[in-house]
PDB file of C-alpha atoms and ligand atoms in Angstrom:
ATOM      1  CA  MET G   1    -191.184 -85.837 -61.154  1.00 83.00           C
ATOM      2  CA  ASN G   2    -194.446 -84.796 -62.753  1.00 93.00           C
ATOM      3  CA  ILE G   3    -196.862 -86.875 -60.668  1.00 96.00           C
ATOM      4  CA  PRO G   4    -198.889 -84.976 -58.063  1.00 96.00           C
ATOM      5  CA  ASP G   5    -197.796 -86.007 -54.534  1.00 96.00           C
ATOM      6  CA  GLU G   6    -201.080 -87.535 -53.457  1.00 97.00           C
ATOM      7  CA  LEU G   7    -201.293 -89.672 -56.576  1.00 98.00           C
ATOM      8  CA  PHE G   8    -197.622 -90.628 -56.338  1.00 98.00           C
ATOM      9  CA  GLU G   9    -198.263 -91.946 -52.829  1.00 97.00           C
ATOM     10  CA  ALA G  10    -201.294 -93.958 -53.979  1.00 97.00           C
ATOM     11  CA  LEU G  11    -199.414 -95.408 -56.957  1.00 98.00           C
ATOM     12  CA  ASN G  12    -196.460 -96.367 -54.783  1.00 97.00           C
ATOM     13  CA  LYS G  13    -198.780 -98.105 -52.311  1.00 97.00           C
ATOM     14  CA  GLN G  14    -200.346 -99.990 -55.190  1.00 98.00           C
ATOM     15  CA  VAL G  15    -196.967-101.347 -56.310  1.00 98.00           C
ATOM     16  CA  THR G  16    -196.480-102.818 -52.827  1.00 98.00           C
ATOM     17  CA  ALA G  17    -200.090-104.095 -52.792  1.00 97.00           C
ATOM     18  CA  GLU G  18    -199.545-105.959 -56.074  1.00 98.00           C
ATOM     19  CA  HIS G  19    -196.447-107.609 -54.604  1.00 98.00           C
ATOM     20  CA  GLN G  20    -198.497-108.517 -51.540  1.00 97.00           C
ATOM     21  CA  ALA G  21    -201.080-110.103 -53.866  1.00 98.00           C
ATOM     22  CA  ALA G  22    -198.283-112.073 -55.563  1.00 98.00           C
ATOM     23  CA  LEU G  23    -197.166-113.447 -52.195  1.00 98.00           C
ATOM     24  CA  ILE G  24    -200.727-114.340 -51.192  1.00 98.00           C
ATOM     25  CA  TYR G  25    -201.193-116.266 -54.447  1.00 98.00           C
ATOM     26  CA  THR G  26    -197.831-117.949 -53.890  1.00 98.00           C
ATOM     27  CA  GLN G  27    -198.946-119.053 -50.420  1.00 98.00           C
ATOM     28  CA  LEU G  28    -202.226-120.346 -51.865  1.00 98.00           C
ATOM     29  CA  SER G  29    -200.250-122.203 -54.527  1.00 98.00           C
ATOM     30  CA  TYR G  30    -198.195-123.943 -51.827  1.00 98.00           C
ATOM     31  CA  ASP G  31    -201.343-124.779 -49.849  1.00 98.00           C
ATOM     32  CA  LEU G  32    -203.059-126.344 -52.855  1.00 98.00           C
ATOM     33  CA  ASP G  33    -199.922-128.326 -53.674  1.00 98.00           C
ATOM     34  CA  ARG G  34    -199.961-129.618 -50.085  1.00 98.00           C
ATOM     35  CA  LEU G  35    -203.607-130.655 -50.580  1.00 97.00           C
ATOM     36  CA  SER G  36    -202.581-132.552 -53.777  1.00 97.00           C
ATOM     37  CA  PHE G  37    -204.248-130.305 -56.335  1.00 97.00           C
ATOM     38  CA  PRO G  38    -201.319-129.609 -58.694  1.00 97.00           C
ATOM     39  CA  GLY G  39    -203.456-127.915 -61.351  1.00 98.00           C
ATOM     40  CA  MET G  40    -204.985-125.452 -58.909  1.00 98.00           C
ATOM     41  CA  SER G  41    -201.560-124.889 -57.384  1.00 98.00           C
ATOM     42  CA  SER G  42    -200.167-124.073 -60.811  1.00 98.00           C
ATOM     43  CA  TRP G  43    -203.113-121.716 -61.527  1.00 98.00           C
ATOM     44  CA  MET G  44    -202.274-119.798 -58.347  1.00 98.00           C
ATOM     45  CA  ALA G  45    -198.578-119.667 -59.292  1.00 98.00           C
ATOM     46  CA  VAL G  46    -199.457-118.182 -62.700  1.00 97.00           C
ATOM     47  CA  GLN G  47    -201.683-115.683 -60.919  1.00 98.00           C
ATOM     48  CA  ALA G  48    -198.750-114.744 -58.657  1.00 98.00           C
ATOM     49  CA  SER G  49    -196.673-113.998 -61.770  1.00 98.00           C
ATOM     50  CA  GLU G  50    -199.467-111.822 -63.148  1.00 97.00           C
ATOM     51  CA  GLU G  51    -199.479-109.817 -59.940  1.00 98.00           C
ATOM     52  CA  ARG G  52    -195.775-109.112 -60.356  1.00 98.00           C
ATOM     53  CA  VAL G  53    -196.535-107.918 -63.889  1.00 98.00           C
ATOM     54  CA  HIS G  54    -199.195-105.605 -62.418  1.00 98.00           C
ATOM     55  CA  ALA G  55    -196.630-104.223 -59.962  1.00 98.00           C
ATOM     56  CA  SER G  56    -194.203-103.594 -62.834  1.00 98.00           C
ATOM     57  CA  LYS G  57    -196.827-101.789 -64.911  1.00 98.00           C
ATOM     58  CA  ILE G  58    -197.330 -99.242 -62.142  1.00 98.00           C
ATOM     59  CA  ALA G  59    -193.643 -99.054 -61.253  1.00 98.00           C
ATOM     60  CA  ASP G  60    -192.800 -98.379 -64.918  1.00 98.00           C
ATOM     61  CA  HIS G  61    -195.371 -95.569 -64.991  1.00 98.00           C
ATOM     62  CA  ILE G  62    -193.888 -93.946 -61.877  1.00 98.00           C
ATOM     63  CA  ILE G  63    -190.339 -94.207 -63.220  1.00 98.00           C
ATOM     64  CA  ALA G  64    -191.315 -92.968 -66.704  1.00 97.00           C
ATOM     65  CA  ARG G  65    -192.664 -89.822 -65.063  1.00 97.00           C
ATOM     66  CA  GLY G  66    -189.503 -89.195 -63.107  1.00 97.00           C
ATOM     67  CA  GLY G  67    -190.565 -90.714 -59.784  1.00 97.00           C
ATOM     68  CA  LYS G  68    -188.787 -93.135 -57.470  1.00 97.00           C
ATOM     69  CA  VAL G  69    -190.552 -96.331 -56.509  1.00 97.00           C
ATOM     70  CA  GLU G  70    -190.407 -96.991 -52.772  1.00 95.00           C
ATOM     71  CA  LEU G  71    -191.564-100.465 -51.827  1.00 96.00           C
ATOM     72  CA  GLY G  72    -193.272-100.710 -48.453  1.00 95.00           C
ATOM     73  CA  THR G  73    -193.411-103.570 -45.981  1.00 95.00           C
ATOM     74  CA  VAL G  74    -195.515-106.475 -47.127  1.00 95.00           C
ATOM     75  CA  GLU G  75    -197.606-108.047 -44.400  1.00 92.00           C
ATOM     76  CA  LEU G  76    -199.275-111.351 -45.075  1.00 93.00           C
ATOM     77  CA  PRO G  77    -202.516-112.437 -43.456  1.00 92.00           C
ATOM     78  CA  PHE G  78    -202.697-115.986 -42.066  1.00 94.00           C
ATOM     79  CA  LEU G  79    -204.541-118.123 -44.604  1.00 95.00           C
ATOM     80  CA  ALA G  80    -206.183-121.172 -43.044  1.00 95.00           C
ATOM     81  CA  VAL G  81    -206.566-123.279 -46.187  1.00 97.00           C
ATOM     82  CA  LYS G  82    -208.118-126.701 -45.618  1.00 97.00           C
ATOM     83  CA  THR G  83    -209.928-127.102 -48.957  1.00 97.00           C
ATOM     84  CA  PRO G  84    -209.748-125.695 -52.513  1.00 97.00           C
ATOM     85  CA  LEU G  85    -212.847-123.640 -51.722  1.00 98.00           C
ATOM     86  CA  ASP G  86    -210.992-121.954 -48.817  1.00 98.00           C
ATOM     87  CA  ALA G  87    -208.133-121.054 -51.166  1.00 98.00           C
ATOM     88  CA  PHE G  88    -210.343-119.509 -53.843  1.00 98.00           C
ATOM     89  CA  ASN G  89    -212.436-117.691 -51.244  1.00 98.00           C
ATOM     90  CA  TYR G  90    -209.251-116.092 -49.910  1.00 98.00           C
ATOM     91  CA  ALA G  91    -208.264-115.174 -53.470  1.00 98.00           C
ATOM     92  CA  LEU G  92    -211.623-113.504 -54.111  1.00 98.00           C
ATOM     93  CA  GLU G  93    -211.562-111.670 -50.800  1.00 97.00           C
ATOM     94  CA  HIS G  94    -208.147-110.296 -51.637  1.00 97.00           C
ATOM     95  CA  GLU G  95    -209.133-109.309 -55.175  1.00 98.00           C
ATOM     96  CA  GLN G  96    -212.091-107.398 -53.742  1.00 98.00           C
ATOM     97  CA  GLN G  97    -209.719-105.472 -51.467  1.00 97.00           C
ATOM     98  CA  VAL G  98    -207.442-104.708 -54.420  1.00 97.00           C
ATOM     99  CA  SER G  99    -210.437-103.530 -56.479  1.00 98.00           C
ATOM    100  CA  GLU G 100    -211.292-101.088 -53.715  1.00 98.00           C
ATOM    101  CA  MET G 101    -207.693 -99.811 -53.699  1.00 97.00           C
ATOM    102  CA  ILE G 102    -207.851 -99.301 -57.484  1.00 98.00           C
ATOM    103  CA  ARG G 103    -211.131 -97.389 -57.130  1.00 98.00           C
ATOM    104  CA  ASN G 104    -209.474 -95.156 -54.535  1.00 97.00           C
ATOM    105  CA  LEU G 105    -206.499 -94.669 -56.828  1.00 97.00           C
ATOM    106  CA  THR G 106    -208.915 -93.610 -59.565  1.00 98.00           C
ATOM    107  CA  ARG G 107    -210.612 -91.134 -57.231  1.00 98.00           C
ATOM    108  CA  VAL G 108    -207.234 -89.597 -56.345  1.00 98.00           C
ATOM    109  CA  ALA G 109    -206.234 -89.355 -60.033  1.00 98.00           C
ATOM    110  CA  ASP G 110    -209.557 -87.617 -60.731  1.00 97.00           C
ATOM    111  CA  GLU G 111    -209.208 -85.244 -57.784  1.00 97.00           C
ATOM    112  CA  VAL G 112    -205.763 -84.075 -58.876  1.00 97.00           C
ATOM    113  CA  LYS G 113    -206.935 -84.014 -62.537  1.00 97.00           C
ATOM    114  CA  ASP G 114    -204.055 -86.198 -63.676  1.00 97.00           C
ATOM    115  CA  LEU G 115    -204.724 -87.112 -67.298  1.00 97.00           C
ATOM    116  CA  ASP G 116    -201.463 -88.983 -67.857  1.00 97.00           C
ATOM    117  CA  SER G 117    -202.393 -91.826 -65.511  1.00 97.00           C
ATOM    118  CA  ARG G 118    -205.848 -92.280 -67.033  1.00 97.00           C
ATOM    119  CA  ALA G 119    -204.965 -95.118 -69.422  1.00 98.00           C
ATOM    120  CA  LEU G 120    -203.136 -96.984 -66.659  1.00 98.00           C
ATOM    121  CA  VAL G 121    -205.950 -96.560 -64.162  1.00 98.00           C
ATOM    122  CA  ASN G 122    -208.601 -97.591 -66.704  1.00 98.00           C
ATOM    123  CA  TRP G 123    -206.621-100.728 -67.513  1.00 98.00           C
ATOM    124  CA  PHE G 124    -206.584-101.664 -63.830  1.00 98.00           C
ATOM    125  CA  LEU G 125    -210.304-100.951 -63.374  1.00 98.00           C
ATOM    126  CA  SER G 126    -211.123-103.380 -66.208  1.00 98.00           C
ATOM    127  CA  GLU G 127    -208.569-105.899 -65.032  1.00 97.00           C
ATOM    128  CA  GLN G 128    -210.108-106.026 -61.551  1.00 97.00           C
ATOM    129  CA  ILE G 129    -213.568-106.768 -62.973  1.00 98.00           C
ATOM    130  CA  GLU G 130    -212.036-109.647 -64.911  1.00 97.00           C
ATOM    131  CA  GLU G 131    -210.006-110.919 -61.938  1.00 96.00           C
ATOM    132  CA  GLU G 132    -213.021-111.007 -59.626  1.00 98.00           C
ATOM    133  CA  ASP G 133    -215.178-112.615 -62.310  1.00 98.00           C
ATOM    134  CA  THR G 134    -212.627-115.366 -63.013  1.00 97.00           C
ATOM    135  CA  VAL G 135    -212.192-116.280 -59.347  1.00 98.00           C
ATOM    136  CA  SER G 136    -215.969-116.135 -58.716  1.00 98.00           C
ATOM    137  CA  GLU G 137    -216.548-118.535 -61.594  1.00 98.00           C
ATOM    138  CA  ILE G 138    -214.041-121.016 -60.150  1.00 98.00           C
ATOM    139  CA  ILE G 139    -215.719-120.716 -56.743  1.00 98.00           C
ATOM    140  CA  ASP G 140    -219.106-121.489 -58.339  1.00 98.00           C
ATOM    141  CA  GLN G 141    -217.692-124.582 -60.019  1.00 97.00           C
ATOM    142  CA  VAL G 142    -215.962-125.788 -56.848  1.00 98.00           C
ATOM    143  CA  LYS G 143    -219.211-125.310 -54.908  1.00 98.00           C
ATOM    144  CA  LEU G 144    -221.147-127.147 -57.596  1.00 97.00           C
ATOM    145  CA  VAL G 145    -219.057-130.300 -57.291  1.00 96.00           C
ATOM    146  CA  GLY G 146    -218.930-130.057 -53.483  1.00 93.00           C
ATOM    147  CA  GLU G 147    -217.285-133.132 -51.960  1.00 87.00           C
ATOM    148  CA  ASP G 148    -217.224-135.026 -55.263  1.00 93.00           C
ATOM    149  CA  GLY G 149    -213.577-136.017 -55.694  1.00 93.00           C
ATOM    150  CA  SER G 150    -213.774-136.718 -59.425  1.00 95.00           C
ATOM    151  CA  GLY G 151    -215.423-133.309 -60.000  1.00 97.00           C
ATOM    152  CA  LEU G 152    -212.663-131.563 -58.051  1.00 97.00           C
ATOM    153  CA  LEU G 153    -210.001-133.429 -60.020  1.00 97.00           C
ATOM    154  CA  ARG G 154    -211.619-132.365 -63.305  1.00 97.00           C
ATOM    155  CA  ILE G 155    -211.493-128.737 -62.185  1.00 97.00           C
ATOM    156  CA  ASP G 156    -207.895-129.277 -61.091  1.00 97.00           C
ATOM    157  CA  THR G 157    -206.958-130.561 -64.545  1.00 97.00           C
ATOM    158  CA  ALA G 158    -208.750-127.687 -66.297  1.00 97.00           C
ATOM    159  CA  LEU G 159    -207.057-125.057 -64.122  1.00 97.00           C
ATOM    160  CA  GLY G 160    -203.671-126.699 -64.576  1.00 96.00           C
ATOM    161  CA  ALA G 161    -203.992-126.183 -68.333  1.00 94.00           C
ATOM    162  CA  ARG G 162    -203.916-122.415 -67.899  1.00 81.00           C
ATOM    163  CA  GLY G 163    -200.997-120.761 -69.605  1.00 64.00           C
ATOM    164  CA  THR G 164    -199.403-117.473 -68.715  1.00 54.00           C
ATOM    165  CA  SER G 165    -201.190-114.302 -69.770  1.00 45.00           C
ATOM    166  CA  SER G 166    -200.839-110.594 -69.014  1.00 41.00           C
TER     167      SER G 166
HETATM  168 FE1  FEO Q 201    -203.333-107.205 -59.478  1.00 87.96          FE
HETATM  169 FE2  FEO Q 201    -205.222-109.658 -58.998  1.00 87.96          FE
HETATM  170  O1  FEO Q 201    -204.976-107.853 -59.181  1.00 87.96           O
END
């Protein structure tokens, strides 16, 4: 394997973290389905799939460089979702934690002067800005309509129209 040990450990942890994110989004998808917001539920399910793609991107990098991916235990926090706003707040909170992990990963890659992971790490840095921005925008819209049922249903319809992306 040609990945420095410290970076290998951080990359491996990130694979598990992306799977954890997928499970959190899956839970949020179930919660929103329970609250009768099928569009929002579907948005969360698509997000869960994206997280698995993120995990694969890092796993592929590790394997391509001769490493062995070792998945760790995934622990899920209890998510007390009573409203769509709760669900998206949890999503944002989690994305912020992931962003911090990616920044740490970047610091490790810099410290060990690993050039080969640079493109991967840069992709994730940009992706996290986009992920946080997207969820923040939804939170703003949900806050704007407040308790207005027809407003929430319009957002639900718009989010349900989301297709799969990277
Ligand atoms: Fe893999 Fe939502 O960040």
